[in-house]
PDB file of C-alpha atoms in Angstrom:
ATOM      1  CA  MET A  30       0.000   0.000   0.000  1.00 46.00           C
ATOM      2  CA  MET A  31       2.857   2.290   0.916  1.00 42.00           C
ATOM      3  CA  ASN A  32       4.529   1.711  -2.488  1.00 48.00           C
ATOM      4  CA  LYS A  33       1.250   2.505  -4.312  1.00 46.00           C
ATOM      5  CA  ASP A  34       0.942   5.769  -2.379  1.00 48.00           C
ATOM      6  CA  ARG A  35       4.493   6.718  -3.271  1.00 46.00           C
ATOM      7  CA  CYS A  36       3.873   5.944  -6.942  1.00 42.00           C
ATOM      8  CA  LEU A  37       0.710   8.056  -6.895  1.00 39.00           C
ATOM      9  CA  ILE A  38       2.529  10.994  -5.303  1.00 38.00           C
ATOM     10  CA  ALA A  39       5.350  10.683  -7.839  1.00 38.00           C
ATOM     11  CA  LEU A  40       2.852  10.602 -10.720  1.00 35.00           C
ATOM     12  CA  ILE A  41       1.050  13.723  -9.448  1.00 36.00           C
ATOM     13  CA  ALA A  42       4.379  15.533  -9.064  1.00 37.00           C
ATOM     14  CA  LEU A  43       5.426  14.539 -12.586  1.00 33.00           C
ATOM     15  CA  MET A  44       2.105  15.771 -13.999  1.00 34.00           C
ATOM     16  CA  GLY A  45       2.643  19.066 -12.208  1.00 38.00           C
ATOM     17  CA  VAL A  46       6.100  19.489 -13.730  1.00 34.00           C
ATOM     18  CA  VAL A  47       4.780  18.704 -17.213  1.00 32.00           C
ATOM     19  CA  GLY A  48       1.887  21.121 -16.705  1.00 33.00           C
ATOM     20  CA  MET A  49       4.212  23.914 -15.581  1.00 31.00           C
ATOM     21  CA  SER A  50       6.504  23.201 -18.476  1.00 31.00           C
ATOM     22  CA  GLY A  51       3.613  23.426 -20.925  1.00 30.00           C
ATOM     23  CA  CYS A  52       2.430  26.736 -19.455  1.00 30.00           C
ATOM     24  CA  ARG A  53       5.897  28.196 -19.754  1.00 34.00           C
ATOM     25  CA  SER A  54       6.084  27.444 -23.471  1.00 37.00           C
ATOM     26  CA  GLN A  55       2.753  29.227 -23.961  1.00 44.00           C
ATOM     27  CA  VAL A  56       3.750  32.501 -22.270  1.00 45.00           C
ATOM     28  CA  PRO A  57       2.045  35.277 -24.260  1.00 51.00           C
ATOM     29  CA  TYR A  58       4.710  37.315 -26.000  1.00 56.00           C
ATOM     30  CA  THR A  59       4.419  40.152 -28.477  1.00 65.00           C
ATOM     31  CA  PRO A  60       7.742  41.655 -29.596  1.00 60.00           C
ATOM     32  CA  MET A  61       8.060  45.225 -28.306  1.00 71.00           C
ATOM     33  CA  GLU A  62       4.379  45.521 -27.411  1.00 75.00           C
ATOM     34  CA  GLY A  63       3.493  49.173 -26.842  1.00 80.00           C
ATOM     35  CA  SER A  64       6.884  50.419 -28.039  1.00 86.00           C
ATOM     36  CA  TYR A  65       6.199  50.932 -31.718  1.00 93.00           C
ATOM     37  CA  TYR A  66       3.771  52.580 -34.112  1.00 94.00           C
ATOM     38  CA  VAL A  67       2.736  51.429 -37.577  1.00 92.00           C
ATOM     39  CA  ASN A  68       0.649  53.753 -39.721  1.00 93.00           C
ATOM     40  CA  PRO A  69      -2.553  51.772 -40.433  1.00 91.00           C
ATOM     41  CA  ALA A  70      -2.785  53.369 -43.881  1.00 88.00           C
ATOM     42  CA  MET A  71       0.750  52.368 -44.846  1.00 85.00           C
ATOM     43  CA  LYS A  72       1.152  50.052 -47.812  1.00 83.00           C
ATOM     44  CA  VAL A  73       4.694  48.776 -47.370  1.00 79.00           C
ATOM     45  CA  LYS A  74       4.765  47.181 -50.796  1.00 77.00           C
ATOM     46  CA  ASP A  75       4.211  50.612 -52.375  1.00 82.00           C
ATOM     47  CA  LEU A  76       7.544  51.834 -51.046  1.00 87.00           C
ATOM     48  CA  GLY A  77       9.858  51.234 -53.951  1.00 89.00           C
ATOM     49  CA  ARG A  78      13.039  52.204 -52.135  1.00 94.00           C
ATOM     50  CA  VAL A  79      13.943  53.158 -48.572  1.00 96.00           C
ATOM     51  CA  ALA A  80      17.126  55.003 -47.577  1.00 96.00           C
ATOM     52  CA  LEU A  81      18.499  53.867 -44.222  1.00 96.00           C
ATOM     53  CA  VAL A  82      20.685  56.618 -42.761  1.00 95.00           C
ATOM     54  CA  GLU A  83      23.350  55.358 -40.371  1.00 95.00           C
ATOM     55  CA  LEU A  84      22.093  55.770 -36.823  1.00 96.00           C
ATOM     56  CA  ASP A  85      23.109  58.749 -34.769  1.00 94.00           C
ATOM     57  CA  ASN A  86      24.868  57.804 -31.551  1.00 95.00           C
ATOM     58  CA  LYS A  87      24.369  59.336 -28.109  1.00 95.00           C
ATOM     59  CA  THR A  88      26.412  56.694 -26.272  1.00 96.00           C
ATOM     60  CA  SER A  89      30.057  56.360 -25.264  1.00 96.00           C
ATOM     61  CA  TYR A  90      30.525  53.669 -27.933  1.00 96.00           C
ATOM     62  CA  PRO A  91      30.457  55.528 -31.297  1.00 94.00           C
ATOM     63  CA  GLU A  92      31.421  52.459 -33.331  1.00 94.00           C
ATOM     64  CA  LYS A  93      28.296  50.550 -32.257  1.00 97.00           C
ATOM     65  CA  SER A  94      25.836  52.609 -34.293  1.00 94.00           C
ATOM     66  CA  GLU A  95      27.404  51.427 -37.547  1.00 95.00           C
ATOM     67  CA  GLU A  96      27.136  47.788 -36.399  1.00 96.00           C
ATOM     68  CA  LEU A  97      23.481  48.172 -35.394  1.00 97.00           C
ATOM     69  CA  SER A  98      22.658  50.026 -38.616  1.00 97.00           C
ATOM     70  CA  GLU A  99      24.107  47.164 -40.639  1.00 97.00           C
ATOM     71  CA  ALA A 100      22.160  44.583 -38.629  1.00 97.00           C
ATOM     72  CA  ILE A 101      18.900  46.487 -39.191  1.00 97.00           C
ATOM     73  CA  TYR A 102      19.638  46.758 -42.903  1.00 97.00           C
ATOM     74  CA  VAL A 103      20.191  42.989 -43.203  1.00 96.00           C
ATOM     75  CA  ALA A 104      17.067  42.118 -41.175  1.00 95.00           C
ATOM     76  CA  LEU A 105      14.812  44.380 -43.233  1.00 94.00           C
ATOM     77  CA  GLN A 106      16.306  43.125 -46.485  1.00 93.00           C
ATOM     78  CA  LYS A 107      15.405  39.582 -45.473  1.00 92.00           C
ATOM     79  CA  CYS A 108      11.752  40.645 -45.206  1.00 88.00           C
ATOM     80  CA  GLN A 109      11.828  41.713 -48.873  1.00 88.00           C
ATOM     81  CA  LEU A 110       9.258  44.428 -48.211  1.00 88.00           C
ATOM     82  CA  PHE A 111      10.999  47.115 -50.239  1.00 91.00           C
ATOM     83  CA  GLY A 112      14.314  47.969 -51.846  1.00 93.00           C
ATOM     84  CA  MET A 113      16.937  49.500 -49.570  1.00 94.00           C
ATOM     85  CA  THR A 114      20.013  51.651 -49.737  1.00 94.00           C
ATOM     86  CA  THR A 115      22.300  52.722 -46.893  1.00 95.00           C
ATOM     87  CA  ILE A 116      23.601  56.223 -46.281  1.00 94.00           C
ATOM     88  CA  ALA A 117      26.649  56.687 -44.030  1.00 92.00           C
ATOM     89  CA  GLN A 118      26.744  59.631 -41.645  1.00 87.00           C
ATOM     90  CA  ASP A 119      29.689  61.074 -43.598  1.00 89.00           C
ATOM     91  CA  ASP A 120      28.042  60.559 -47.006  1.00 91.00           C
ATOM     92  CA  SER A 121      28.313  63.737 -49.082  1.00 90.00           C
ATOM     93  CA  ARG A 122      24.707  63.378 -50.240  1.00 90.00           C
ATOM     94  CA  TRP A 123      23.421  63.409 -46.672  1.00 87.00           C
ATOM     95  CA  HIS A 124      25.607  66.372 -45.722  1.00 84.00           C
ATOM     96  CA  SER A 125      24.419  68.318 -48.766  1.00 88.00           C
ATOM     97  CA  LEU A 126      20.851  68.078 -47.456  1.00 87.00           C
ATOM     98  CA  GLN A 127      21.712  69.612 -44.080  1.00 77.00           C
ATOM     99  CA  SER A 128      18.679  67.859 -42.584  1.00 74.00           C
ATOM    100  CA  PRO A 129      18.800  67.009 -38.840  1.00 72.00           C
ATOM    101  CA  LEU A 130      17.841  63.414 -38.127  1.00 70.00           C
ATOM    102  CA  ASP A 131      14.998  64.233 -35.729  1.00 73.00           C
ATOM    103  CA  ALA A 132      13.624  67.282 -37.525  1.00 76.00           C
ATOM    104  CA  ASN A 133      10.130  67.796 -38.881  1.00 83.00           C
ATOM    105  CA  TYR A 134      10.706  68.247 -42.598  1.00 87.00           C
ATOM    106  CA  ASP A 135       8.790  70.713 -44.739  1.00 89.00           C
ATOM    107  CA  ALA A 136       7.571  69.968 -48.279  1.00 92.00           C
ATOM    108  CA  GLU A 137      10.691  71.419 -49.901  1.00 92.00           C
ATOM    109  CA  GLN A 138      13.036  69.345 -47.732  1.00 91.00           C
ATOM    110  CA  LEU A 139      11.053  66.177 -48.421  1.00 93.00           C
ATOM    111  CA  MET A 140      11.203  66.741 -52.155  1.00 94.00           C
ATOM    112  CA  GLU A 141      14.941  67.457 -52.047  1.00 94.00           C
ATOM    113  CA  MET A 142      15.666  64.357 -49.938  1.00 93.00           C
ATOM    114  CA  ARG A 143      13.682  62.211 -52.322  1.00 95.00           C
ATOM    115  CA  ARG A 144      15.638  63.586 -55.266  1.00 95.00           C
ATOM    116  CA  VAL A 145      19.107  63.360 -53.701  1.00 95.00           C
ATOM    117  CA  LEU A 146      18.641  59.983 -51.991  1.00 94.00           C
ATOM    118  CA  GLU A 147      16.582  58.543 -54.874  1.00 95.00           C
ATOM    119  CA  SER A 148      14.192  56.949 -52.380  1.00 95.00           C
ATOM    120  CA  ASP A 149      10.489  57.043 -51.502  1.00 95.00           C
ATOM    121  CA  ALA A 150      11.066  56.941 -47.738  1.00 96.00           C
ATOM    122  CA  ILE A 151      13.814  57.585 -45.240  1.00 96.00           C
ATOM    123  CA  LEU A 152      14.637  55.574 -42.104  1.00 96.00           C
ATOM    124  CA  THR A 153      16.553  57.519 -39.471  1.00 95.00           C
ATOM    125  CA  GLY A 154      17.212  57.009 -35.800  1.00 95.00           C
ATOM    126  CA  THR A 155      19.434  57.267 -32.763  1.00 96.00           C
ATOM    127  CA  MET A 156      21.138  54.754 -30.532  1.00 97.00           C
ATOM    128  CA  THR A 157      20.234  56.309 -27.216  1.00 97.00           C
ATOM    129  CA  GLN A 158      21.846  53.777 -24.900  1.00 97.00           C
ATOM    130  CA  PHE A 159      24.476  51.051 -24.957  1.00 98.00           C
ATOM    131  CA  ALA A 160      25.875  49.230 -21.939  1.00 96.00           C
ATOM    132  CA  PRO A 161      27.909  46.006 -22.283  1.00 94.00           C
ATOM    133  CA  TYR A 162      27.771  45.262 -18.532  1.00 90.00           C
ATOM    134  CA  PRO A 163      26.638  44.292 -15.908  1.00 91.00           C
ATOM    135  CA  HIS A 164      24.304  42.967 -18.607  1.00 91.00           C
ATOM    136  CA  MET A 165      24.029  44.211 -22.152  1.00 96.00           C
ATOM    137  CA  SER A 166      21.377  46.820 -22.904  1.00 97.00           C
ATOM    138  CA  VAL A 167      20.551  48.896 -25.953  1.00 98.00           C
ATOM    139  CA  GLY A 168      18.233  51.865 -26.364  1.00 97.00           C
ATOM    140  CA  LEU A 169      16.985  52.761 -29.826  1.00 97.00           C
ATOM    141  CA  ARG A 170      14.698  55.369 -31.375  1.00 96.00           C
ATOM    142  CA  ILE A 171      13.886  55.166 -35.097  1.00 96.00           C
ATOM    143  CA  ARG A 172      11.287  56.434 -37.557  1.00 96.00           C
ATOM    144  CA  LEU A 173      10.319  55.780 -41.162  1.00 96.00           C
ATOM    145  CA  ILE A 174       9.002  58.804 -43.077  1.00 95.00           C
ATOM    146  CA  ASP A 175       7.334  58.818 -46.480  1.00 95.00           C
ATOM    147  CA  LEU A 176       9.233  61.375 -48.580  1.00 95.00           C
ATOM    148  CA  ARG A 177       6.274  61.719 -50.932  1.00 93.00           C
ATOM    149  CA  SER A 178       3.721  62.777 -48.327  1.00 92.00           C
ATOM    150  CA  GLY A 179       5.714  63.505 -45.171  1.00 93.00           C
ATOM    151  CA  GLU A 180       3.679  60.931 -43.236  1.00 94.00           C
ATOM    152  CA  LEU A 181       5.159  58.982 -40.346  1.00 95.00           C
ATOM    153  CA  LEU A 182       4.932  55.351 -41.445  1.00 95.00           C
ATOM    154  CA  TRP A 183       6.685  53.488 -38.636  1.00 96.00           C
ATOM    155  CA  ALA A 184       8.313  54.479 -35.359  1.00 96.00           C
ATOM    156  CA  VAL A 185      10.038  52.587 -32.565  1.00 96.00           C
ATOM    157  CA  GLU A 186      11.356  53.626 -29.169  1.00 96.00           C
ATOM    158  CA  GLN A 187      12.592  50.760 -27.031  1.00 95.00           C
ATOM    159  CA  VAL A 188      15.243  49.585 -24.586  1.00 96.00           C
ATOM    160  CA  TRP A 189      16.364  45.946 -24.694  1.00 96.00           C
ATOM    161  CA  ASP A 190      17.989  44.800 -21.459  1.00 96.00           C
ATOM    162  CA  CYS A 191      19.405  41.291 -21.042  1.00 94.00           C
ATOM    163  CA  GLY A 192      18.520  41.437 -17.358  1.00 92.00           C
ATOM    164  CA  ASP A 193      14.847  41.886 -18.214  1.00 92.00           C
ATOM    165  CA  ALA A 194      12.596  38.807 -18.271  1.00 90.00           C
ATOM    166  CA  HIS A 195      10.724  39.994 -21.367  1.00 89.00           C
ATOM    167  CA  THR A 196      13.980  40.354 -23.309  1.00 93.00           C
ATOM    168  CA  LYS A 197      15.009  36.852 -22.243  1.00 92.00           C
ATOM    169  CA  ILE A 198      11.755  35.435 -23.611  1.00 91.00           C
ATOM    170  CA  GLY A 199      12.342  37.373 -26.824  1.00 93.00           C
ATOM    171  CA  ILE A 200      15.799  35.851 -27.218  1.00 92.00           C
ATOM    172  CA  GLU A 201      14.356  32.350 -26.759  1.00 91.00           C
ATOM    173  CA  ARG A 202      11.724  33.033 -29.440  1.00 90.00           C
ATOM    174  CA  TYR A 203      14.378  34.489 -31.733  1.00 92.00           C
ATOM    175  CA  LEU A 204      16.584  31.408 -31.403  1.00 91.00           C
ATOM    176  CA  GLN A 205      13.578  29.145 -31.871  1.00 89.00           C
ATOM    177  CA  ASP A 206      12.765  30.891 -35.144  1.00 87.00           C
ATOM    178  CA  GLN A 207      16.376  30.836 -36.307  1.00 84.00           C
ATOM    179  CA  ILE A 208      17.430  27.315 -35.327  1.00 78.00           C
ATOM    180  CA  GLY A 209      14.183  25.545 -34.469  1.00 74.00           C
ATOM    181  CA  THR A 210      14.705  25.401 -30.684  1.00 69.00           C
ATOM    182  CA  GLU A 211      14.934  27.836 -27.787  1.00 64.00           C
ATOM    183  CA  GLY A 212      18.699  27.405 -28.021  1.00 65.00           C
ATOM    184  CA  SER A 213      21.304  26.002 -25.678  1.00 78.00           C
ATOM    185  CA  ALA A 214      22.700  27.915 -22.719  1.00 80.00           C
ATOM    186  CA  LEU A 215      25.783  28.674 -24.827  1.00 82.00           C
ATOM    187  CA  GLN A 216      23.713  30.061 -27.716  1.00 85.00           C
ATOM    188  CA  ARG A 217      21.693  32.272 -25.375  1.00 85.00           C
ATOM    189  CA  THR A 218      24.911  33.468 -23.769  1.00 88.00           C
ATOM    190  CA  LEU A 219      26.349  34.395 -27.164  1.00 90.00           C
ATOM    191  CA  VAL A 220      23.311  36.584 -27.859  1.00 93.00           C
ATOM    192  CA  THR A 221      23.552  38.353 -24.499  1.00 92.00           C
ATOM    193  CA  THR A 222      27.332  38.887 -24.424  1.00 93.00           C
ATOM    194  CA  SER A 223      28.185  39.605 -28.070  1.00 95.00           C
ATOM    195  CA  SER A 224      27.004  43.024 -29.225  1.00 96.00           C
ATOM    196  CA  LEU A 225      26.869  41.835 -32.845  1.00 96.00           C
ATOM    197  CA  ASN A 226      24.611  38.892 -31.947  1.00 95.00           C
ATOM    198  CA  PHE A 227      22.487  41.081 -29.678  1.00 97.00           C
ATOM    199  CA  PHE A 228      22.076  43.614 -32.500  1.00 97.00           C
ATOM    200  CA  ARG A 229      20.894  40.804 -34.785  1.00 96.00           C
ATOM    201  CA  PHE A 230      18.269  39.845 -32.212  1.00 97.00           C
ATOM    202  CA  ILE A 231      17.118  43.463 -31.884  1.00 97.00           C
ATOM    203  CA  SER A 232      16.935  43.855 -35.663  1.00 97.00           C
ATOM    204  CA  TYR A 233      14.920  40.656 -35.907  1.00 95.00           C
ATOM    205  CA  GLU A 234      12.373  42.040 -33.445  1.00 95.00           C
ATOM    206  CA  LEU A 235      12.225  45.350 -35.325  1.00 95.00           C
ATOM    207  CA  ALA A 236      11.523  43.542 -38.580  1.00 93.00           C
ATOM    208  CA  GLN A 237       8.764  41.522 -36.893  1.00 89.00           C
ATOM    209  CA  THR A 238       6.845  44.696 -36.044  1.00 90.00           C
ATOM    210  CA  LEU A 239       6.999  45.943 -39.633  1.00 85.00           C
ATOM    211  CA  ASP A 240       6.352  42.621 -41.340  1.00 72.00           C
ATOM    212  CA  SER A 241       3.351  41.601 -39.225  1.00 60.00           C
TER     213      SER A 241
END
């Protein structure tokens, strides 16, 4: 009788573990929920070409904005939503426009940017935060503006922090999409300790909000 009781207790405990495990895999998760805006009238496919201007950088790590810009460019290209071109901060075309990244552009500026950059929209932004330790974190503010109408098409303002539970879930979902599993401890560590891998994760989440 004692053995039967022990078996029953063990079975109940096992069922509890399985149940908890199942609930964990079903944790509701929406990438960057509440941190981005998509113009409901936007028709992404109508954007023939988008110019991505290298991110401005307000951090103590000036080289990181180029790395993040490149990661965003690659992630958006993979979506195949529109054609893309990149504009470096020191590009003579960008300097000739004398247009601040965060400015509200008038009709004349929009027309001139469209002509010089040969694009229908412009994607600009700022890396507002970067900290490699005690755990990696990145702050980003970006916006996509239609150069034909001046409309704001897409905007994001978010901080990703490896110490945050929501970011950890996001990394698991990212690895699951990329390699078919939530990833090993080593793979998750590579995302949270390598800025290049972390930027790829961030860019993946950005692309998810635009290609939804």
